[in-house]
């Protein structure tokens, strides 16, 4: 812990005889027996950190090192507990022993107070710190106070400031003055608030240098009179031999919790008004590493710009520069006055800077407002353009969707029509297939009917030919008979006998109907009759009905295509032409049979001669009938 504070000056401490003497009390009557407005603590070991902080706040205990409330320090450390707690008793200024003397004279109370503080902050380690560079002491400094060790800090002045700076620089260290520790112990054990301060009274004018516990609010003059003055002091310093201030009115200057010493000196202060010799001793001893001479010159020349550049605000007022200056320049006091003046100027400068910053801020805010308004307008325009683009895109998309939907609808309609057409085609195919079957049946029936009609026509033609041959035979016979009759008539005429005429060929032709009339009657009946649903069976007795049945089937087909109907019509026409050709052939044969002249000119064949068959071209049925008649006639002849 020791051995790191080398920058500074070594001073003659001159703490005796005040350090070795007993601590004396100098109270006002108003402060004797004062108690706090709370119940006394029955068991100190049962106190909680919160209760200790509350007691310190009620007692209004102030740390003499920095003038801060002890309760605030404990509250901060209650949130972030430190690892090390230090009871500060480092009196490194000459004449002053207002911390070390109360520690040595009240060791048990100091140990109890440090234990209470350690309980409040929950520190792992705690000890007391004293200054080591003390010579010619009449009292021995112990190594332990209670259960807490005493560590001696060596170094040059200002060792306490540098040690405090190093200690407090770490977040795990808490430094508390010994006077505050003693007042906390009294508040906990005796329920007493802080009404006193520990003060060292010394100097060349003091007849009885000593350490006093003085009531707060007493005047400096009362304290000096209590210790006794052997001479009228020319200078009275309050606070410290190096850092204190010189008083003019001791009657109205009061003792405060931060008053650590009252020093009275005799001897007039001489102002040399020497100039700096450039020895740089002030620079070597400054604990903050400043250049006091440049600061001094900048203040004298009112160069406050350089004053700020040289970091004058870092001066701690330790007065080492003034103490070491061989030219006896009052460097520390001049720098302090310059700090006050610069602080005032800095206040106005700060106010001007604040006003300027406010104006700049207002201008900037105006600019930003305008820029923001423009940006908002641009954003609005961008949003509007984007919305327009989105609307246009949405409209195009809607149109595209509408067109797609329309195309899909058209496609669906086409598909539906295609399906309908396909269905119709399937139905038509089914009907065509059904009609094809019916047509096949019809063609088959028509073929059968035509065949039957042809057979029937052949048979009728054969019968007609037979009848014609018979008629021819009869005609021949008649002609022969006529010849015989004529001969007979001639004979009768000759004999004048009336003979009745024989029947002629016209009578025979009128009595027998021809096949042509029959075929014509058949066609008329086929066209006139209603189409029947049932198909007549093919029979040899009525072959003409086979032609009527297909026509009835054709008329009864409601879903027959036009092509099929035309084909049937053509087939019917062909059948009709065939029937007409057959009827024509029959008429020709009949006409040939009715010619009497041909029959008369034809020579008579002798009886028993076989008749030659008459061949009809293109009609095998008729030929077959003719051969059949010839065979019958041949058998008859035989």
Coordinates of C-alpha atoms in Angstrom, one line a residue:
X1 CA 0.0 0.0 0.0
X2 CA 2.9 2.3 0.8
X3 CA 5.6 3.5 -1.5
X4 CA 3.7 5.1 -4.4
X5 CA 3.3 8.7 -3.4
X6 CA 6.6 10.3 -4.4
X7 CA 5.5 13.5 -6.2
X8 CA 5.1 16.5 -3.9
X9 CA 7.2 18.1 -1.2
X10 CA 8.5 16.8 2.2
X11 CA 7.4 19.1 5.0
X12 CA 8.4 19.4 8.6
X13 CA 5.2 18.2 10.4
X14 CA 5.6 20.1 13.7
X15 CA 2.6 18.2 15.2
X16 CA 4.0 18.1 18.7
X17 CA 3.1 18.8 21.4
X18 CA -0.6 18.8 20.2
X19 CA -0.5 15.2 18.9
X20 CA 0.7 13.6 22.2
X21 CA -1.7 15.7 24.4
X22 CA -5.1 14.5 25.5
X23 CA -8.2 15.4 23.5
X24 CA -10.0 18.2 25.2
X25 CA -13.6 19.2 25.1
X26 CA -14.9 22.7 24.6
X27 CA -18.7 22.7 24.4
X28 CA -21.5 25.2 24.5
X29 CA -24.1 24.7 27.1
X30 CA -26.7 24.2 24.4
X31 CA -25.0 21.1 22.9
X32 CA -24.4 19.2 26.2
X33 CA -26.8 16.3 26.6
X34 CA -28.5 16.6 23.2
X35 CA -30.3 13.4 22.1
X36 CA -31.9 12.4 18.8
X37 CA -35.7 12.0 18.5
X38 CA -35.6 8.2 18.2
X39 CA -35.4 5.2 20.5
X40 CA -31.9 4.1 21.6
X41 CA -30.5 1.0 20.0
X42 CA -30.8 -2.0 22.3
X43 CA -28.6 -4.4 20.3
X44 CA -26.1 -3.0 17.9
X45 CA -25.4 -6.4 16.4
X46 CA -29.0 -6.7 15.2
X47 CA -28.9 -3.5 13.2
X48 CA -29.6 -3.7 9.5
X49 CA -27.8 -1.6 6.9
X50 CA -30.9 0.4 6.4
X51 CA -31.3 1.2 10.1
X52 CA -27.6 2.3 10.3
X53 CA -28.1 4.6 7.3
X54 CA -31.2 6.0 8.9
X55 CA -29.3 6.7 12.2
X56 CA -26.6 8.4 10.2
X57 CA -29.1 10.6 8.5
X58 CA -30.9 11.4 11.7
X59 CA -27.6 12.3 13.3
X60 CA -26.7 14.6 10.4
X61 CA -23.1 13.3 10.3
X62 CA -20.8 15.0 7.9
X63 CA -17.5 13.6 6.6
X64 CA -14.8 16.2 7.4
X65 CA -12.7 15.1 4.4
X66 CA -15.1 16.4 1.7
X67 CA -18.1 17.9 3.5
X68 CA -20.5 15.3 2.3
X69 CA -23.2 13.5 4.3
X70 CA -22.2 10.1 5.6
X71 CA -25.7 8.7 5.0
X72 CA -25.4 9.5 1.3
X73 CA -22.1 7.7 1.0
X74 CA -23.5 4.6 2.8
X75 CA -26.6 4.6 0.6
X76 CA -24.5 4.6 -2.6
X77 CA -22.4 1.8 -1.2
X78 CA -25.5 -0.1 -0.1
X79 CA -26.4 -0.4 -3.8
X80 CA -22.8 -1.2 -4.9
X81 CA -21.0 -2.7 -1.9
X82 CA -17.2 -2.0 -1.8
X83 CA -14.6 -4.6 -1.1
X84 CA -12.3 -2.3 1.1
X85 CA -13.3 0.2 3.8
X86 CA -10.6 2.7 4.9
X87 CA -10.8 4.9 8.0
X88 CA -8.8 8.0 6.9
X89 CA -6.5 9.5 9.6
X90 CA -3.8 10.8 7.2
X91 CA -2.8 14.2 8.5
X92 CA 0.0 15.2 6.1
X93 CA -0.1 19.0 6.6
X94 CA 2.2 20.6 9.2
X95 CA 0.7 21.3 12.7
X96 CA -2.5 19.4 11.9
X97 CA -3.4 16.2 13.9
X98 CA -7.2 16.5 14.3
X99 CA -7.8 13.0 12.8
X100 CA -4.9 11.1 14.2
X101 CA -5.2 12.4 17.8
X102 CA -9.0 11.4 18.2
X103 CA -8.2 8.0 16.7
X104 CA -5.4 7.3 19.2
X105 CA -7.3 8.7 22.2
X106 CA -10.6 6.9 21.3
X107 CA -9.4 3.6 19.9
X108 CA -12.3 1.4 21.1
X109 CA -15.0 3.9 19.9
X110 CA -13.2 4.2 16.6
X111 CA -13.1 0.4 16.1
X112 CA -16.8 0.1 17.0
X113 CA -17.6 2.9 14.5
X114 CA -15.6 1.3 11.7
X115 CA -17.4 -2.0 12.4
X116 CA -20.8 -0.3 12.1
X117 CA -19.8 1.3 8.8
X118 CA -18.5 -2.0 7.6
X119 CA -21.8 -3.6 8.5
X120 CA -23.7 -0.9 6.7
X121 CA -21.7 -1.2 3.4
X122 CA -21.0 -5.0 3.7
X123 CA -17.3 -4.5 3.0
X124 CA -15.0 -7.6 3.0
X125 CA -12.0 -5.7 4.4
X126 CA -11.5 -2.7 6.6
X127 CA -8.5 -0.9 8.1
X128 CA -7.2 2.5 9.3
X129 CA -4.7 4.6 7.3
X130 CA -2.2 7.1 8.9
X131 CA 0.7 9.2 7.6
X132 CA 4.1 7.5 7.9
X133 CA 6.5 10.5 7.5
X134 CA 6.1 11.6 11.1
X135 CA 9.2 12.4 13.1
X136 CA 10.0 13.4 16.7
X137 CA 6.7 11.9 18.0
X138 CA 6.2 11.5 21.7
X139 CA 3.4 8.9 21.1
X140 CA 3.5 5.5 19.6
X141 CA 1.2 4.6 16.7
X142 CA -0.2 1.0 17.3
X143 CA -0.4 -1.6 14.5
X144 CA -3.9 -2.6 15.5
X145 CA -6.9 -0.6 16.7
X146 CA -9.4 -3.1 18.0
X147 CA -9.4 -5.9 15.4
X148 CA -8.6 -3.6 12.5
X149 CA -5.0 -3.1 11.3
X150 CA -3.4 0.3 11.0
X151 CA -1.6 0.9 7.7
X152 CA 0.9 3.8 7.3
X153 CA 1.0 5.7 4.0
X154 CA 4.3 7.2 3.1
X155 CA 4.8 9.7 0.5
X156 CA 5.2 13.4 -0.1
X157 CA 2.7 16.1 0.5
X158 CA -0.2 16.1 -0.5
X159 CA -0.2 12.4 0.3
X160 CA -3.8 12.4 1.6
X161 CA -5.2 13.9 -1.6
X162 CA -3.3 11.5 -3.8
X163 CA -4.2 8.5 -1.6
X164 CA -7.9 9.6 -1.7
X165 CA -7.7 10.0 -5.4
X166 CA -6.2 6.6 -5.9
X167 CA -8.6 4.9 -3.4
X168 CA -11.7 6.6 -4.7
X169 CA -10.7 5.9 -8.3
X170 CA -11.7 2.3 -7.8
X171 CA -15.3 1.4 -7.4
X172 CA -14.5 -1.2 -4.7
X173 CA -13.0 1.2 -2.2
X174 CA -14.7 3.5 0.3
X175 CA -12.8 6.1 2.3
X176 CA -14.4 7.7 5.4
X177 CA -12.9 10.2 7.8
X178 CA -12.2 9.1 11.4
X179 CA -14.2 12.0 12.8
X180 CA -17.3 10.8 10.9
X181 CA -16.7 7.2 12.2
X182 CA -16.5 8.4 15.8
X183 CA -19.7 10.5 15.4
X184 CA -21.5 7.5 14.0
X185 CA -20.5 5.3 16.9
X186 CA -21.8 7.9 19.3
X187 CA -25.1 8.1 17.4
X188 CA -25.6 4.4 17.6
X189 CA -24.4 3.7 21.1
X190 CA -25.4 7.0 22.8
X191 CA -28.2 8.3 20.5
X192 CA -26.3 11.6 20.1
X193 CA -26.3 13.7 16.9
X194 CA -23.2 15.4 15.5
X195 CA -22.8 18.7 17.4
X196 CA -19.1 19.0 17.6
X197 CA -15.9 19.0 15.4
X198 CA -12.4 17.9 16.0
X199 CA -10.0 20.9 15.6
X200 CA -6.3 21.3 16.0
X201 CA -5.3 24.7 17.5
X202 CA -1.6 25.6 17.0
X203 CA 0.8 28.2 15.7
X204 CA 3.5 30.5 16.9
X205 CA 1.0 32.7 18.8
X206 CA -0.7 29.8 20.6
X207 CA 0.6 29.2 24.1
X208 CA -1.0 25.8 24.6
X209 CA -1.2 23.9 21.3
X210 CA -3.8 21.1 21.5
X211 CA -6.6 19.2 19.8
X212 CA -10.1 20.2 20.9
X213 CA -13.6 18.8 20.3
X214 CA -15.4 22.1 19.7
X215 CA -19.1 22.7 19.5
X216 CA -20.4 23.7 16.1
X217 CA -21.2 27.3 15.8
X218 CA -18.4 28.6 18.2
X219 CA -16.3 31.5 16.8
X220 CA -12.6 31.2 16.0
X221 CA -11.8 33.8 18.5
X222 CA -13.4 31.8 21.3
X223 CA -11.4 28.7 20.4
X224 CA -8.1 30.8 20.3
X225 CA -8.9 32.2 23.7
X226 CA -9.6 28.8 25.1
X227 CA -6.1 27.7 24.1
X228 CA -4.5 31.0 25.1
X229 CA -2.6 33.5 22.9
X230 CA 0.8 34.6 23.9
X231 CA 0.9 37.3 21.2
X232 CA -1.5 39.1 18.9
X233 CA -1.4 37.0 15.6
X234 CA -0.8 38.8 12.4
X235 CA -2.4 36.0 10.5
X236 CA -5.1 33.4 11.4
X237 CA -5.5 30.5 9.1
X238 CA -8.5 28.2 9.1
X239 CA -8.6 24.8 7.5
X240 CA -4.9 23.8 7.2
X241 CA -1.4 25.2 7.1
X242 CA -1.1 24.5 3.3
X243 CA -4.7 24.6 2.1
X244 CA -6.4 26.9 4.6
X245 CA -7.6 30.5 4.2
X246 CA -6.4 33.5 6.0
X247 CA -9.1 35.2 8.2
X248 CA -9.6 38.9 8.8
X249 CA -12.6 38.8 11.1
X250 CA -12.1 36.1 13.7
X251 CA -15.1 37.3 15.8
X252 CA -17.7 36.3 13.1
X253 CA -16.0 33.2 11.6
X254 CA -17.7 30.1 13.0
X255 CA -16.5 26.5 13.4
X256 CA -18.0 24.1 10.9
X257 CA -17.9 20.3 10.5
X258 CA -15.1 20.7 7.9
X259 CA -12.9 22.9 10.2
X260 CA -9.9 20.8 10.9
X261 CA -7.4 23.4 12.2
X262 CA -7.1 27.0 13.5
X263 CA -3.6 28.3 13.2
X264 CA -2.3 31.7 14.5
X265 CA 1.0 33.1 13.3
X266 CA 2.9 36.3 14.0
X267 CA 5.1 38.2 11.5
X268 CA 4.3 40.5 8.7
X269 CA 3.9 39.2 5.2
X270 CA 6.4 40.9 2.9
X271 CA 5.6 41.3 -0.8
X272 CA 8.8 40.9 -2.7
X273 CA 7.4 41.4 -6.3
X274 CA 10.1 39.3 -7.7
X275 CA 9.9 37.8 -11.2
X276 CA 10.1 34.2 -12.1
X277 CA 13.6 32.9 -12.4
X278 CA 12.5 29.8 -14.5
X279 CA 13.7 27.1 -12.0
X280 CA 10.6 24.9 -12.7
X281 CA 10.4 23.7 -9.1
X282 CA 6.7 24.5 -9.1
X283 CA 6.3 22.1 -12.1
X284 CA 8.2 19.3 -10.4
X285 CA 6.2 19.4 -7.2
X286 CA 2.7 19.9 -8.6
X287 CA 0.7 16.7 -7.9
X288 CA -1.5 17.3 -10.9
X289 CA 1.3 17.8 -13.3
X290 CA 0.4 21.4 -14.2
X291 CA 2.6 24.3 -15.1
X292 CA 1.9 26.9 -12.3
X293 CA 4.1 29.6 -13.8
X294 CA 2.3 29.6 -17.2
X295 CA -1.0 29.7 -15.4
X296 CA 0.3 32.6 -13.2
X297 CA 1.4 34.5 -16.3
X298 CA -1.8 33.9 -18.3
X299 CA -3.8 35.3 -15.4
X300 CA -1.6 38.3 -15.0
X301 CA -1.8 39.0 -18.7
X302 CA -5.6 38.1 -18.8
X303 CA -5.1 35.4 -21.4
X304 CA -7.9 33.3 -20.3
X305 CA -7.9 31.3 -23.5
X306 CA -4.5 30.0 -22.5
X307 CA -5.8 29.6 -18.9
X308 CA -8.3 27.1 -20.2
X309 CA -5.8 25.4 -22.4
X310 CA -3.5 24.9 -19.5
X311 CA -6.2 23.1 -17.5
X312 CA -6.4 25.5 -14.6
X313 CA -9.6 23.8 -13.3
X314 CA -7.5 20.8 -12.3
X315 CA -5.6 22.8 -9.6
X316 CA -6.4 21.4 -6.1
X317 CA -5.0 24.4 -4.2
X318 CA -2.4 22.3 -2.3
X319 CA 0.0 25.4 -2.3
X320 CA 3.1 23.3 -3.0
X321 CA 4.0 25.6 -5.9
X322 CA 4.0 28.7 -3.6
X323 CA 5.9 26.9 -0.9
X324 CA 8.7 25.8 -3.3
X325 CA 8.9 29.1 -5.3
X326 CA 12.3 30.7 -4.5
X327 CA 11.0 34.0 -5.9
X328 CA 8.2 33.9 -3.3
X329 CA 5.5 34.3 -5.9
X330 CA 2.0 33.6 -4.6
X331 CA 1.3 31.1 -7.3
X332 CA -1.4 29.1 -5.6
X333 CA -3.5 32.1 -4.5
X334 CA -3.2 33.8 -7.9
X335 CA -4.3 30.6 -9.6
X336 CA -7.2 30.3 -7.2
X337 CA -8.3 33.9 -7.9
X338 CA -7.9 33.2 -11.6
X339 CA -10.1 30.2 -11.2
X340 CA -12.8 32.3 -9.5
X341 CA -12.6 35.0 -12.2
X342 CA -12.5 32.4 -14.9
X343 CA -15.5 30.7 -13.2
X344 CA -17.4 34.0 -13.4
X345 CA -16.3 34.5 -16.9
X346 CA -17.0 31.0 -17.7
X347 CA -20.5 31.5 -16.3
X348 CA -21.1 34.4 -18.6
X349 CA -19.3 32.6 -21.4
X350 CA -21.3 29.5 -20.5
X351 CA -24.4 31.6 -20.6
X352 CA -23.4 33.1 -23.9
X353 CA -22.5 29.7 -25.1
X354 CA -25.8 28.4 -23.9
X355 CA -27.6 31.3 -25.6
X356 CA -25.6 30.7 -28.7
X357 CA -26.3 27.0 -28.5
X358 CA -30.0 27.8 -27.9
X359 CA -30.1 30.1 -31.0
X360 CA -28.2 27.5 -33.0
X361 CA -30.5 24.9 -31.7
X362 CA -33.5 27.0 -32.6
X363 CA -32.1 27.6 -36.0
X364 CA -31.3 24.0 -36.4
X365 CA -34.8 23.0 -35.2
X366 CA -36.3 25.5 -37.7
X367 CA -34.1 24.1 -40.4
X368 CA -35.0 20.6 -39.3
X369 CA -38.7 21.5 -39.2
X370 CA -38.5 22.9 -42.7
X371 CA -36.5 19.9 -43.8
X372 CA -38.9 17.6 -42.1
X373 CA -41.8 19.4 -43.6
X374 CA -40.2 19.1 -47.0
X375 CA -39.3 15.5 -46.3
X376 CA -42.9 14.8 -45.2
X377 CA -44.1 16.5 -48.4
X378 CA -41.7 14.4 -50.4
X379 CA -42.7 11.3 -48.5
X380 CA -46.4 12.2 -49.1
X381 CA -45.7 12.8 -52.8
X382 CA -43.8 9.5 -52.9
X383 CA -46.6 7.8 -51.1
X384 CA -49.2 9.3 -53.5
X385 CA -47.1 8.3 -56.5
X386 CA -46.7 4.9 -55.0
X387 CA -50.4 4.7 -54.2
X388 CA -51.1 5.8 -57.8
X389 CA -48.7 3.2 -59.1
X390 CA -50.3 0.6 -56.8
X391 CA -53.7 1.7 -58.0
X392 CA -52.6 1.5 -61.6
X393 CA -51.0 -1.8 -61.0
X394 CA -54.1 -3.0 -59.2
X395 CA -56.3 -1.7 -62.0
X396 CA -54.1 -3.5 -64.6
X397 CA -54.1 -6.5 -62.4
X398 CA -57.9 -6.3 -62.1
X399 CA -58.2 -5.9 -65.9
X400 CA -55.8 -8.7 -66.4
X401 CA -57.8 -10.8 -63.9
X402 CA -61.0 -9.7 -65.7
X403 CA -59.5 -10.7 -69.0
X404 CA -58.2 -13.9 -67.6
X405 CA -61.6 -14.6 -66.0
X406 CA -63.3 -13.7 -69.3
X407 CA -60.9 -16.0 -71.2
X408 CA -61.5 -18.7 -68.6
X409 CA -65.3 -18.1 -68.9
X410 CA -65.0 -18.2 -72.7
X411 CA -62.8 -21.3 -72.5
X412 CA -65.3 -22.8 -70.0
X413 CA -68.1 -21.9 -72.4
X414 CA -66.2 -23.4 -75.3
X415 CA -65.5 -26.5 -73.2
X416 CA -69.1 -26.6 -72.2
X417 CA -70.2 -26.2 -75.9
X418 CA -67.5 -28.8 -76.8
X419 CA -68.9 -31.1 -74.2
X420 CA -72.4 -30.4 -75.4
X421 CA -71.3 -30.9 -79.0
X422 CA -69.5 -34.1 -78.0
X423 CA -72.6 -35.2 -76.1
X424 CA -74.7 -34.4 -79.2
X425 CA -72.1 -36.2 -81.4
X426 CA -72.2 -39.1 -79.1
X427 CA -76.0 -39.1 -79.1
X428 CA -75.9 -38.7 -82.9
X429 CA -73.3 -41.4 -83.1
X430 CA -75.6 -43.6 -80.9
X431 CA -78.5 -42.7 -83.1
X432 CA -76.5 -43.2 -86.2
X433 CA -75.4 -46.5 -84.9
X434 CA -78.9 -47.3 -84.0
X435 CA -80.1 -46.0 -87.4
X436 CA -77.3 -47.9 -89.0
X437 CA -78.6 -51.1 -87.4
X438 CA -82.1 -50.2 -88.4
X439 CA -80.8 -49.3 -91.9
X440 CA -79.0 -52.6 -92.1
X441 CA -82.2 -54.3 -91.1
X442 CA -84.1 -52.1 -93.6
X443 CA -81.6 -52.9 -96.4
X444 CA -81.8 -56.5 -95.5
X445 CA -85.6 -56.3 -95.5
X446 CA -85.6 -54.2 -98.7
X447 CA -83.2 -56.8 -100.3
X448 CA -85.5 -59.6 -99.2
X449 CA -88.5 -57.6 -100.4
X450 CA -86.9 -56.9 -103.7
X451 CA -85.9 -60.5 -104.1
X452 CA -89.3 -61.6 -103.1
X453 CA -90.9 -59.0 -105.5
X454 CA -88.5 -60.2 -108.2
X455 CA -89.4 -63.8 -107.6
X456 CA -93.1 -62.8 -107.5
X457 CA -92.8 -60.7 -110.6
X458 CA -90.9 -63.6 -112.3
X459 CA -93.7 -66.0 -111.3
X460 CA -96.3 -63.6 -112.5
X461 CA -94.3 -63.0 -115.6
X462 CA -94.2 -66.7 -116.2
X463 CA -97.9 -67.0 -115.5
X464 CA -98.4 -64.1 -117.9
X465 CA -96.3 -65.7 -120.5
X466 CA -98.1 -68.9 -120.0
X467 CA -101.4 -67.1 -120.3
X468 CA -100.0 -65.3 -123.3
X469 CA -98.9 -68.5 -124.9
X470 CA -102.3 -70.0 -124.1
X471 CA -103.9 -66.9 -125.6
X472 CA -101.7 -67.3 -128.6
X473 CA -102.7 -70.9 -128.8
X474 CA -106.3 -69.9 -128.4
X475 CA -105.8 -67.1 -131.0
X476 CA -104.2 -69.6 -133.3
X477 CA -107.0 -71.9 -132.5
X478 CA -109.5 -69.1 -133.0
X479 CA -107.9 -68.2 -136.2
X480 CA -108.1 -71.7 -137.3
X481 CA -111.7 -71.9 -136.0
X482 CA -112.4 -68.6 -137.7
X483 CA -111.1 -69.9 -140.9
X484 CA -113.2 -72.9 -140.3
X485 CA -116.1 -70.7 -139.4
X486 CA -115.6 -68.6 -142.5
X487 CA -115.4 -71.7 -144.5
X488 CA -118.4 -72.9 -142.5
X489 CA -120.1 -69.5 -143.0
X490 CA -119.3 -69.7 -146.6
X491 CA -120.7 -73.1 -146.5
X492 CA -123.7 -71.9 -144.5
X493 CA -124.0 -68.9 -146.6
X494 CA -124.0 -71.2 -149.2
X495 CA -126.4 -73.2 -147.2
X496 CA -127.9 -70.0 -145.8
X497 CA -127.6 -71.0 -142.2
X498 CA -126.9 -68.5 -139.5
X499 CA -124.0 -69.4 -137.3
X500 CA -123.2 -67.3 -134.0
X501 CA -119.8 -65.6 -133.8
X502 CA -117.1 -66.9 -131.5
X503 CA -115.5 -64.8 -128.8
X504 CA -112.7 -62.5 -130.1
X505 CA -109.3 -61.6 -128.7
X506 CA -110.5 -58.2 -127.4
X507 CA -112.9 -59.9 -125.1
X508 CA -110.2 -62.0 -123.7
X509 CA -108.0 -59.0 -123.2
X510 CA -110.7 -57.0 -121.4
X511 CA -111.5 -59.9 -119.1
X512 CA -108.0 -60.6 -117.9
X513 CA -106.2 -57.9 -115.8
X514 CA -102.6 -57.2 -116.7
X515 CA -99.6 -57.2 -114.3
X516 CA -99.0 -53.6 -115.2
X517 CA -102.2 -52.6 -113.5
X518 CA -101.3 -54.8 -110.6
X519 CA -97.9 -53.2 -110.1
X520 CA -99.4 -49.7 -110.5
X521 CA -102.0 -50.6 -107.9
X522 CA -99.3 -51.9 -105.6
X523 CA -97.3 -48.6 -105.9
X524 CA -100.5 -46.5 -105.3
X525 CA -101.3 -48.6 -102.3
X526 CA -97.7 -48.3 -100.9
X527 CA -97.8 -44.5 -101.1
X528 CA -101.4 -44.2 -99.8
X529 CA -101.2 -46.6 -96.8
X530 CA -100.1 -45.3 -93.3
X531 CA -96.6 -46.4 -92.1
X532 CA -96.9 -49.3 -89.9
X533 CA -94.7 -50.0 -86.8
X534 CA -94.7 -53.8 -87.2
X535 CA -92.8 -55.3 -90.2
X536 CA -94.8 -57.9 -92.1
X537 CA -93.3 -61.3 -92.5
X538 CA -92.2 -62.5 -95.9
X539 CA -94.5 -64.9 -97.4
X540 CA -94.9 -66.4 -100.8
X541 CA -98.6 -65.7 -100.9
X542 CA -98.1 -61.8 -100.4
X543 CA -94.7 -60.8 -101.6
X544 CA -95.8 -57.3 -102.3
X545 CA -96.1 -56.5 -98.7
X546 CA -92.3 -56.9 -98.2
X547 CA -91.9 -53.7 -100.2
X548 CA -94.5 -51.9 -98.2
X549 CA -92.8 -52.8 -94.8
X550 CA -89.5 -51.0 -95.5
X551 CA -91.4 -47.9 -96.6
X552 CA -93.3 -48.0 -93.4
X553 CA -90.0 -48.3 -91.4
X554 CA -88.6 -45.4 -93.3
X555 CA -91.6 -43.3 -92.5
X556 CA -91.6 -44.3 -88.8
X557 CA -88.0 -43.2 -88.2
X558 CA -88.3 -39.7 -86.7
X559 CA -84.6 -39.1 -86.1
X560 CA -83.4 -40.3 -89.5
X561 CA -80.7 -38.0 -91.0
X562 CA -81.4 -36.3 -94.3
X563 CA -78.6 -38.3 -96.0
X564 CA -80.2 -41.6 -94.9
X565 CA -83.6 -40.4 -96.1
X566 CA -82.3 -39.4 -99.5
X567 CA -80.5 -42.7 -99.8
X568 CA -83.8 -44.5 -99.0
X569 CA -85.6 -42.3 -101.5
X570 CA -83.0 -43.2 -104.2
X571 CA -83.3 -46.8 -103.3
X572 CA -87.1 -46.6 -103.6
X573 CA -86.7 -44.8 -106.9
X574 CA -84.4 -47.6 -108.1
X575 CA -86.9 -50.1 -107.0
X576 CA -89.7 -48.2 -108.7
X577 CA -87.6 -48.0 -111.9
X578 CA -87.0 -51.7 -111.7
X579 CA -90.7 -52.4 -111.2
X580 CA -91.6 -50.1 -114.0
X581 CA -89.1 -51.9 -116.3
X582 CA -90.6 -55.2 -115.3
X583 CA -94.1 -53.9 -115.9
X584 CA -92.9 -52.5 -119.3
X585 CA -91.6 -55.8 -120.2
X586 CA -94.9 -57.4 -119.2
X587 CA -96.8 -54.9 -121.2
X588 CA -94.6 -55.5 -124.2
X589 CA -95.2 -59.2 -123.9
X590 CA -98.9 -58.6 -123.5
X591 CA -98.9 -56.3 -126.5
X592 CA -97.1 -58.9 -128.5
X593 CA -99.6 -61.5 -127.5
X594 CA -102.6 -59.3 -128.6
X595 CA -101.4 -58.8 -132.2
X596 CA -103.7 -61.0 -134.3
X597 CA -101.9 -60.5 -137.4
X598 CA -98.7 -62.0 -136.1
X599 CA -100.7 -64.9 -134.7
X600 CA -102.4 -65.4 -138.0
X601 CA -99.2 -65.3 -140.0
X602 CA -97.4 -67.7 -137.7
X603 CA -97.6 -71.1 -139.2
X604 CA -99.4 -73.8 -137.3
X605 CA -97.2 -76.3 -135.7
X606 CA -98.1 -79.8 -136.0
X607 CA -99.6 -81.5 -133.0
X608 CA -97.0 -83.3 -131.0
X609 CA -94.2 -80.9 -131.8
X610 CA -92.4 -79.4 -128.8
X611 CA -92.7 -75.7 -128.3
X612 CA -89.5 -73.6 -128.2
X613 CA -89.1 -71.6 -125.1
X614 CA -89.3 -67.8 -125.4
X615 CA -86.3 -66.2 -123.8
X616 CA -86.7 -62.9 -122.1
X617 CA -83.5 -61.0 -121.8
X618 CA -82.5 -59.8 -118.4
X619 CA -85.1 -61.8 -116.5
X620 CA -84.0 -65.2 -115.4
X621 CA -87.1 -65.6 -113.4
X622 CA -89.3 -65.3 -116.4
X623 CA -87.0 -67.7 -118.3
X624 CA -87.3 -70.1 -115.4
X625 CA -91.0 -69.8 -115.5
X626 CA -91.0 -70.4 -119.2
X627 CA -88.9 -73.5 -118.9
X628 CA -91.3 -74.6 -116.2
X629 CA -94.3 -74.2 -118.5
X630 CA -92.5 -76.0 -121.3
X631 CA -91.7 -78.8 -119.0
X632 CA -95.3 -79.0 -118.0
X633 CA -96.5 -78.9 -121.5
X634 CA -94.0 -81.5 -122.5
X635 CA -95.2 -83.7 -119.7
X636 CA -98.7 -83.1 -120.9
X637 CA -97.8 -84.0 -124.3
X638 CA -96.2 -87.2 -123.1

